[in-house]
XYZ file of C-alpha atoms in Angstrom:
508
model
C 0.000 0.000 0.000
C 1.390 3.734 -0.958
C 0.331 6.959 -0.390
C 1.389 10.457 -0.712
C 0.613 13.694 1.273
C 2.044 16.990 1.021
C 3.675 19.437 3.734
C 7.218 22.255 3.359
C 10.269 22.861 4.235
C 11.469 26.287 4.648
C 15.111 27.338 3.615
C 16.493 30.566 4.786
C 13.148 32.616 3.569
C 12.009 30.527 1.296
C 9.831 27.430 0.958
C 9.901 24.115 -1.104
C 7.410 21.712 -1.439
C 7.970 18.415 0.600
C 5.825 14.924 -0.765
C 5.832 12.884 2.158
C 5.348 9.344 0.474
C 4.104 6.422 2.912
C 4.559 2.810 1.921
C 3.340 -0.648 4.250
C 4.496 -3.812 3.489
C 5.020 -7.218 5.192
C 7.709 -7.230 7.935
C 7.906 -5.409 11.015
C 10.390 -2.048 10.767
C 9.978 1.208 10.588
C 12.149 2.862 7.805
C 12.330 7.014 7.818
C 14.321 8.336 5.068
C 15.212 11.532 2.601
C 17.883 13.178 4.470
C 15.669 14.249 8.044
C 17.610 15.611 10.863
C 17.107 14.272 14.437
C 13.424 16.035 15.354
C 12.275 14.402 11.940
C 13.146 11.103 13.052
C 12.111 11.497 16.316
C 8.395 11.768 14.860
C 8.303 8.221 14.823
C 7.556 7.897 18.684
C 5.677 11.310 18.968
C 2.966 9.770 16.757
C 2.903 6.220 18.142
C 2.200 7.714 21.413
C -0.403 9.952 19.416
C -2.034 6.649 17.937
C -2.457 5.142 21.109
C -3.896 7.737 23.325
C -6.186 8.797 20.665
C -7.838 5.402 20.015
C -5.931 4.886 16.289
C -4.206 1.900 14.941
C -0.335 2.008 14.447
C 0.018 -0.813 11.656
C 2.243 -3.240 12.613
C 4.012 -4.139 9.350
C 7.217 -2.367 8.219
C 6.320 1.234 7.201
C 8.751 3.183 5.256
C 8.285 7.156 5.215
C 10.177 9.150 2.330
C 10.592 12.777 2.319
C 10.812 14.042 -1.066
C 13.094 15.618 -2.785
C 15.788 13.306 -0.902
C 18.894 15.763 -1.207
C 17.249 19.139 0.704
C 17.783 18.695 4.327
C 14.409 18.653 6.799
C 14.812 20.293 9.863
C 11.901 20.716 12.864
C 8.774 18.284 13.763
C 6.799 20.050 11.411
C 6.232 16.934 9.367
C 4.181 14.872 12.150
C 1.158 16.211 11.147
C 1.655 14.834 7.590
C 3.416 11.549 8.139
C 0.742 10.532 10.639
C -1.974 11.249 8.124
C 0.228 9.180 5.512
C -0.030 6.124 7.940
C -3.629 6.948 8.379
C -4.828 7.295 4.903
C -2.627 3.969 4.067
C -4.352 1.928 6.615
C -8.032 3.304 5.392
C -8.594 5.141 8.554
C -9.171 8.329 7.129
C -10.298 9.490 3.078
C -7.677 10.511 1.056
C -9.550 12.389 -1.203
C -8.136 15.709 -0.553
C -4.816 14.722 0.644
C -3.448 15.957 -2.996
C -4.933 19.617 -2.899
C -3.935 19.921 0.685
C -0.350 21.035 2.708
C -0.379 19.824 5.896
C 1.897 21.101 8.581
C 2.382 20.857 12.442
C 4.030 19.210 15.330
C 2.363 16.427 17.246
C 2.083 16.040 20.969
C 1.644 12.752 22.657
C -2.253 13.342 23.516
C -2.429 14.658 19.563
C -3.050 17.990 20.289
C -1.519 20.157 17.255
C 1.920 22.644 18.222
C 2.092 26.094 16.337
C 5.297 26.128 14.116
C 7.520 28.597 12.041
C 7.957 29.629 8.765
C 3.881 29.226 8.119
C 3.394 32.428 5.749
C 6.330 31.450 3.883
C 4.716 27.895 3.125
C 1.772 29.168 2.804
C 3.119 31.586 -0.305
C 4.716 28.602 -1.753
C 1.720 26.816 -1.408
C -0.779 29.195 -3.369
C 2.358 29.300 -6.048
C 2.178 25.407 -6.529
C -1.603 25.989 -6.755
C -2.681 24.069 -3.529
C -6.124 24.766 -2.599
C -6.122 25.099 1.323
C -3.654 23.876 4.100
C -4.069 22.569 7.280
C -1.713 24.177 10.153
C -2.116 24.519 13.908
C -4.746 26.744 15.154
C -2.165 29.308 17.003
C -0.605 30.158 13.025
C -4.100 30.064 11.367
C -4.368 33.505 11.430
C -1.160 34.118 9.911
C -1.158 31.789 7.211
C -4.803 33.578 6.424
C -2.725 36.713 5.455
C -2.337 34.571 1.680
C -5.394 35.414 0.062
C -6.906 32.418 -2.142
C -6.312 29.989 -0.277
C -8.620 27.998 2.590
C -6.719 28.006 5.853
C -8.156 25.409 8.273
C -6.597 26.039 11.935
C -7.131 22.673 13.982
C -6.487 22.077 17.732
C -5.444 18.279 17.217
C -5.250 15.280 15.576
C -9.114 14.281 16.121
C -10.486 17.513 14.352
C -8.144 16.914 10.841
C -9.771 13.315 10.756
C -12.917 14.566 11.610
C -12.268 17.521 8.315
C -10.875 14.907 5.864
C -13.780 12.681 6.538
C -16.670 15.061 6.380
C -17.557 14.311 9.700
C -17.258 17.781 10.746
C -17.085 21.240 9.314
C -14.785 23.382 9.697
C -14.852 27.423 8.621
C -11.738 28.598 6.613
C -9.762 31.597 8.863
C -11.012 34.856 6.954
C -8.154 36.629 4.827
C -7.639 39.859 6.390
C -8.779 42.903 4.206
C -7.235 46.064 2.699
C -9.273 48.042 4.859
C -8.151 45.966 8.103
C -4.704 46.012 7.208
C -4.561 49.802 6.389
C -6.787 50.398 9.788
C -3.787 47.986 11.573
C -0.328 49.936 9.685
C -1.450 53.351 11.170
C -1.640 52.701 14.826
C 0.975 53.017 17.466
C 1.145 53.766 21.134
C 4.009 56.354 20.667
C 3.971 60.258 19.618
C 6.345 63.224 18.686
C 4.176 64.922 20.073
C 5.854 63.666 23.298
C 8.942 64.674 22.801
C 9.568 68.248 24.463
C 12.084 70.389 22.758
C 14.834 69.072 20.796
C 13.439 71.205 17.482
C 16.959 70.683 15.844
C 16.599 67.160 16.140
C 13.228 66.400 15.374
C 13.961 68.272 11.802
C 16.918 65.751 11.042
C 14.703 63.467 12.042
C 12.405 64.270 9.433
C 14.914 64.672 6.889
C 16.109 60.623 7.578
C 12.776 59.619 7.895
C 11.917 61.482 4.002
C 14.869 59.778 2.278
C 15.143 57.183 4.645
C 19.072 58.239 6.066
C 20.897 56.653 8.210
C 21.539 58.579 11.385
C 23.308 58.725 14.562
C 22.912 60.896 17.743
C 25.745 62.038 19.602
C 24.843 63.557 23.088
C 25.200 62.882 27.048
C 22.925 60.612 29.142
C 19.435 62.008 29.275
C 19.095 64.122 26.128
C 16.324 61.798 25.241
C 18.219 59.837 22.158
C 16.275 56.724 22.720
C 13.370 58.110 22.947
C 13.070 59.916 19.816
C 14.672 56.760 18.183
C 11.632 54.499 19.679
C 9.195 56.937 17.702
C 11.222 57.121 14.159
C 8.934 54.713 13.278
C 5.955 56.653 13.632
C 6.543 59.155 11.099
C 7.710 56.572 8.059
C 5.581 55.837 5.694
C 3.157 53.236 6.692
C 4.048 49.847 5.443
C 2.353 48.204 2.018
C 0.980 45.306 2.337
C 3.924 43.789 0.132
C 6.401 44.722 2.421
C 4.232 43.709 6.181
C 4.248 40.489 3.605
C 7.938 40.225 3.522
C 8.391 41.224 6.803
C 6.287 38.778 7.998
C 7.501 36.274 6.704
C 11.304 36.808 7.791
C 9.750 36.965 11.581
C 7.937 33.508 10.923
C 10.764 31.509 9.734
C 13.422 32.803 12.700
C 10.307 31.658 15.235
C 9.692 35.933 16.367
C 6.571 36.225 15.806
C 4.765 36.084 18.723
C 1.385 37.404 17.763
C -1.274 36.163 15.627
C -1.908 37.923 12.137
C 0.644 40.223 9.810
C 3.207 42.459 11.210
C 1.590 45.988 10.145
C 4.227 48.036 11.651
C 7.590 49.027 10.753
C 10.016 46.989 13.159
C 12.099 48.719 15.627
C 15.066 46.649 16.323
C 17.204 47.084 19.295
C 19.451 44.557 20.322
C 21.992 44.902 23.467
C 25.386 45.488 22.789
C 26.661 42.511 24.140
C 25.290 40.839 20.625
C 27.663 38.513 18.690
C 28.184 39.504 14.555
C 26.258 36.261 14.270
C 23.272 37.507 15.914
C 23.245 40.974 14.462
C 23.699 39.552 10.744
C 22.805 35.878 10.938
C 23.747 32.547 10.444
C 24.683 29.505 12.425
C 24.938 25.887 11.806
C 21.301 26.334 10.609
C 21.250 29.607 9.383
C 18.384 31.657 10.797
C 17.916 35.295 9.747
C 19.990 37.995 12.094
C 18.556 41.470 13.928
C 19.397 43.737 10.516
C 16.670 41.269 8.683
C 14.468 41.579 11.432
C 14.828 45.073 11.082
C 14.016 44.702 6.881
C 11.715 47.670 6.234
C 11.873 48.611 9.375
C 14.525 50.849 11.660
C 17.513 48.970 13.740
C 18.690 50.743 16.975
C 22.297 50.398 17.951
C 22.434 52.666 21.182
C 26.007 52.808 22.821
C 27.485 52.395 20.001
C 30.607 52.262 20.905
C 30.196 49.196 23.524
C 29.784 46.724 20.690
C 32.502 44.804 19.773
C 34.417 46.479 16.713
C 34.086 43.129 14.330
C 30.548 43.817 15.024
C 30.036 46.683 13.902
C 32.442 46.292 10.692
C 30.013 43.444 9.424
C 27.621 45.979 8.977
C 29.155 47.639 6.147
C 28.077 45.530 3.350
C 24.506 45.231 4.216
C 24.409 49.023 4.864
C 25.232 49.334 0.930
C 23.763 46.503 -0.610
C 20.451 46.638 1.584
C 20.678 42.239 1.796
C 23.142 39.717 3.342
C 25.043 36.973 1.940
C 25.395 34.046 4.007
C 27.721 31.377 2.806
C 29.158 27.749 4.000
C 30.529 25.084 2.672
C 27.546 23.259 0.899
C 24.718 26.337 0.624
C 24.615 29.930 0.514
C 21.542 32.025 1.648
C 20.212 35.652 0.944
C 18.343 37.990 3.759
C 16.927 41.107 2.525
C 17.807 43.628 5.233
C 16.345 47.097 3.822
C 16.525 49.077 7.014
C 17.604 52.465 8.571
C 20.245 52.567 10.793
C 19.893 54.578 13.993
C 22.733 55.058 16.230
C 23.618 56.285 19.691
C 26.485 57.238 21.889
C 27.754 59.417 24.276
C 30.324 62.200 23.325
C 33.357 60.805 25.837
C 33.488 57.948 28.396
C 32.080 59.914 31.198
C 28.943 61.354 28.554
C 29.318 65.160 29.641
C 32.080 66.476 27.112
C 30.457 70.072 25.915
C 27.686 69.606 28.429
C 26.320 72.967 29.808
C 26.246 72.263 32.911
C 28.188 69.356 33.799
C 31.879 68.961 33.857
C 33.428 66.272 31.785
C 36.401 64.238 34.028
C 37.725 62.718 30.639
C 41.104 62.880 29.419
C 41.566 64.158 25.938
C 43.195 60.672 25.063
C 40.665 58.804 26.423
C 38.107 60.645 24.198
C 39.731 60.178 21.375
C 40.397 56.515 22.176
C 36.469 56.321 23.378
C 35.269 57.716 19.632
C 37.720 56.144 17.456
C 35.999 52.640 18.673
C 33.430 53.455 15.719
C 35.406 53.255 12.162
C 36.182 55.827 9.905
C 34.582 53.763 6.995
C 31.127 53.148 9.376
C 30.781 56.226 9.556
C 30.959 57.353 6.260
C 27.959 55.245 5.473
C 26.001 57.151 8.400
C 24.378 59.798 6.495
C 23.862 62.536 9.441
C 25.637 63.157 12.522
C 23.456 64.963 14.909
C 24.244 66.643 18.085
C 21.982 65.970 20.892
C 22.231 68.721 24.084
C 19.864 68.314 27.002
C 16.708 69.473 27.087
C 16.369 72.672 29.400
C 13.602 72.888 32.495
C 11.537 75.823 30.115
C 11.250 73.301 27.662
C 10.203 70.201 29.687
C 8.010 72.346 31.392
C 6.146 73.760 28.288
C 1.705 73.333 28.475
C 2.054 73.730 24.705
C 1.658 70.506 22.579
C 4.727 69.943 20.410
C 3.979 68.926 16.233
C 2.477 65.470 16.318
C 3.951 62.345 14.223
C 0.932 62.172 11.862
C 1.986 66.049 11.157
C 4.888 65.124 10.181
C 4.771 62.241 8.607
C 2.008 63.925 6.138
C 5.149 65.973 4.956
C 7.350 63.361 4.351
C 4.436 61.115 2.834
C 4.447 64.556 0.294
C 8.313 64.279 0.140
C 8.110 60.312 -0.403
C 5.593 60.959 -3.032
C 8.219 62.838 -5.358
C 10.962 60.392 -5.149
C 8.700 57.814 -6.298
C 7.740 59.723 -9.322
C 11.276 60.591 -9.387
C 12.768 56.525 -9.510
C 9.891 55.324 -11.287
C 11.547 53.808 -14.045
C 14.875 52.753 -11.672
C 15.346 49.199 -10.285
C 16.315 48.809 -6.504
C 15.563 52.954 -5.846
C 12.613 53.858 -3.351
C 14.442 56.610 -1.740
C 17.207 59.523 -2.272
C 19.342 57.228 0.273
C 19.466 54.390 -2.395
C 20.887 56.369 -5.340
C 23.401 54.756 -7.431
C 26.371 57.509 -8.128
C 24.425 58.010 -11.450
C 21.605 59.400 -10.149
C 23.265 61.090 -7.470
C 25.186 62.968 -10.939
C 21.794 62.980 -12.632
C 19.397 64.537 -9.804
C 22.109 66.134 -7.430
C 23.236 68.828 -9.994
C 24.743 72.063 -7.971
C 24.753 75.608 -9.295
C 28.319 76.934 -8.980
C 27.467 78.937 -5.520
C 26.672 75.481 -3.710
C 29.600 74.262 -5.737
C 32.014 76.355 -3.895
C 30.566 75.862 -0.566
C 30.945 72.081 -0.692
C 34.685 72.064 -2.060
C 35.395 74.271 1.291
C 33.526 71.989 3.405
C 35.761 68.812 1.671
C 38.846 70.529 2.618
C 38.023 72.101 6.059
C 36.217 68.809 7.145
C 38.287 66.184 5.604
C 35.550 64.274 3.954
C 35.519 61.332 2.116
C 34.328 60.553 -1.346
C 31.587 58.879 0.146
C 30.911 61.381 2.052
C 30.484 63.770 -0.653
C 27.513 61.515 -1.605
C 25.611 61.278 1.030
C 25.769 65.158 1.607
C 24.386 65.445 -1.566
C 21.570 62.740 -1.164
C 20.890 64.739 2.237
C 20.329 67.793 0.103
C 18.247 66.497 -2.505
C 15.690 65.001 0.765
C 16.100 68.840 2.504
C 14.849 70.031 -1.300
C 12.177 67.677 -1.729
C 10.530 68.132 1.461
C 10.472 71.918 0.524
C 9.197 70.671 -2.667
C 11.683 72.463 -4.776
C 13.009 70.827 -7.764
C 16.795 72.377 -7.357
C 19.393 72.226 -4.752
C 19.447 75.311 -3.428
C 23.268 76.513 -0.939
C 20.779 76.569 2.153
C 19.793 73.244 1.227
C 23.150 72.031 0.859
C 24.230 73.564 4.221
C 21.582 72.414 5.682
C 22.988 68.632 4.647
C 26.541 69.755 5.052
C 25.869 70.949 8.942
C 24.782 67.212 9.334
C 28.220 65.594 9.081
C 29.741 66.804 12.676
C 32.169 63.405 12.738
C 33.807 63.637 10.104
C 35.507 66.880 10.754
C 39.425 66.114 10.563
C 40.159 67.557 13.957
């Protein structure tokens, strides 16, 4: 007797299609094979003790499972669900009439009760490619394998209610798909407000200006100027996500086992991981690679604060990602791709003590020791920071202010405006959402300078000591500062505007 159901294995972000083919025959054995790693074979006794306390018959001939295609490693107990159906359906103890238009997916307890999984919306995309009609997953991902529309999601406690569905013994409603309407109603909200923040004018504006042609940043100021918390609410004034990127986003929190909640992630992910973090865990990888914090932070902002606590081999892996907006993971017999699209935010103190420059404080800190305490951050990270911004403390006028400061939804409506342009503007470009993603093409073809700005920009090369990179990102600074005044040229306060923003990299 032979039978076939279906179920997936994921692979870094990505899912293939896994035929789980059960055979019976005379002897007593039981054979599992097609390259499974040790919770695969494990199944074996998960689902005998399933069998058993749920009244079902475990054949007792020699049963040989094969996971197919044979050379892609399976990983996790996700296949219990289908194997024990396989053994079912072969020994007539439940129709297999829909076992070829269904993917079936979840871990098996010993009482049979059903265990959520990861990597569900990225199965379930593969599964509406490959023209499946429905799957069957654990009731605690139903909801978020529902986010694929066309598709009939059945969410099941345990192994009684999938008989009970494949038999028509009991009915069971598809999860609803969730709705432009919802999902717009869901990307707008957020417990956290500029409006807030008291003061800090100078740094709300840069703010803007990152958040318009999505910059990189970082915020140099002592303990208490209120860096993390205007970091924690960057996300409130970028543009709400589409649903194509809450998709991909989504679906690179399913398969590293983040997501927590049922449903899409709506909102832009704010990243913040300690600084303790290995270059592993910041970019990912591992024996079975699993996507780091910068592809959590895909579409989304990452938060380094202290920066200059992490560990300097850290921080240098961060380089290539920062330009190429994905990571390359490589070993010896596979290589895998994250996307990792996100804004960098940064934080640190000015010295070792945090009160160099400080009003009112006096900084302890020998000059040496500064110097040794900022050159822990790289010449070359920096120069893919695109603004440097000085935070001072707040003063007790300011705190103390009844007047409500400029809400996010006020300003985001200004960079949604600015946003709006540089789409029209990279319309016809691949890989270009944003001024901060220009190619050194179109920073030549929509960065053009009248011969006023010109001058002002060779003195600031030669009294800052910038780089060539530099030089770009001043310029793609300038062209977000133009576009959020909706002027079509780069006007010299534009340009120092954008020049102002580059504190660090001043030679002295």
């Amino acid at each position: 007797m032979f039978i076939k159901t279906y179920s997936s294995a994921v692979f870094g972000i990505s899912a293939t299609t896994i035929q789980v083919e059960v055979n019976i025959d005379i002897g007593i054995n039981f054979h599992l094979v097609g390259l499974p790693d040790i919770a695969v074979r494990e199944s074996h006794q998960r689902i005998k003790a399933a069998f058993r306390n749920n009244k079902l018959h475990f054949p007792g001939k020699e049963v040989t499972i094969n996971l197919s295609p044979a050379d892609i490693r399976k990983e996790g107990s996700v296949f219990d669900l289908p194997i024990a159906i396989g053994i079912l359906a072969v020994t007539k103890q439940v129709k297999d009439t829909r076992l070829s238009e269904l993917l079936l997916l979840g871990e098996l307890s010993l009482d049979g009760s059903i265990q959520r999984t990861k990597g569900v919306l990225a199965i379930a995309l593969q599964a509406k490619a490959e023209g499946f009609k429905g799957l069957i997953v654990p009731e605690e991902n139903a909801a978020e394998a529902a986010i694929v529309s066309g598709l009939e999601i059945y969410g099941v406690q345990n192994i009684q209610e999938v008989l009970a569905l494949l038999n028509g013994k009991k009915s069971i409603n598809p999860t609803p798909n969730i709705g432009p309407a919802e999902f717009e109603q869901l990307a707008t909200q957020s417990n956290l407000d500029f409006a807030e923040v008291k003061g800090q004018m100078h740094v709300k504006r840069a703010f803007e200006i990152a958040a318009a042609g999505s910059h990189n940043l970082i915020l140099v100021g002592p303990p208490g100027a209120g860096k993390s918390m205007l970091a924690k609410r960057l996300p409130t004034i970028l543009p709400p996500m589409t649903l194509e990127e809450a998709l991909e986003t989504t679906k690179i929190h399913s398969v590293a086992g983040k997501k927590r909640s049922a449903g899409i992630v709506s909102q832009r992910p704010f990243r913040k991981p300690h600084h303790t973090i290995s270059d592993i865990g910041l970019i990912g990888g591992g024996s079975y690679p699993q996507p780091g914090e910068i592809s959590l932070a895909h579409n989304g902002v990452l938060f380094l604060d202290e920066l200059p606590e992490y560990k300097r081999h850290v921080l240098e892996v961060l380089r290539q990602p920062l330009e190429d907006r994905a990571v390359n993971i490589s070993r010896a017999r596979f290589s895998i791709d994250y996307p990792a699209n996100f804004m960098l935010v940064a934080a640190m103190n000015p010295c070792p003590c945090g009160f160099l420059n400080h009003p009112e404080k006096a900084c302890g800190c020998h000059p040496t020791s500064v110097q040794r305490y900022l050159q822990r951050v790289s010449g070359p990270l920096l120069d893919r920071i695109d603004m440097h911004i000085e935070v001072s403390p707040v003063k007790y006028t300011e705190l103390n202010q009844s007047a409500a400061a400029e809400s996010s939804l006020q300003i985001r409506l200004r960079i949604l405006a600015a946003r709006k342009v540089q789409q029209a503007r990279y319309a016809q470009q691949t890989g270009t959402y944003a001024n901060a993603h220009m190619s050194r093409r179109e920073v030549e073809q929509h960065c053009k300078l009248s011969t006023d700005a010109q001058s002002i920009l060779q003195n600031a090369m030669k009294k800052l000591g910038l780089s060539a990179r530099a030089y770009e990102r001043i310029l793609k600074v300038a062209r977000t500062i133009a576009d959020l005044e909706a002027s079509q040229d780069i006007s010299t306060a534009h340009l120092s505007e954008a020049i102002q923003y580059r504190n660090l990299d001043r030679s002295n």
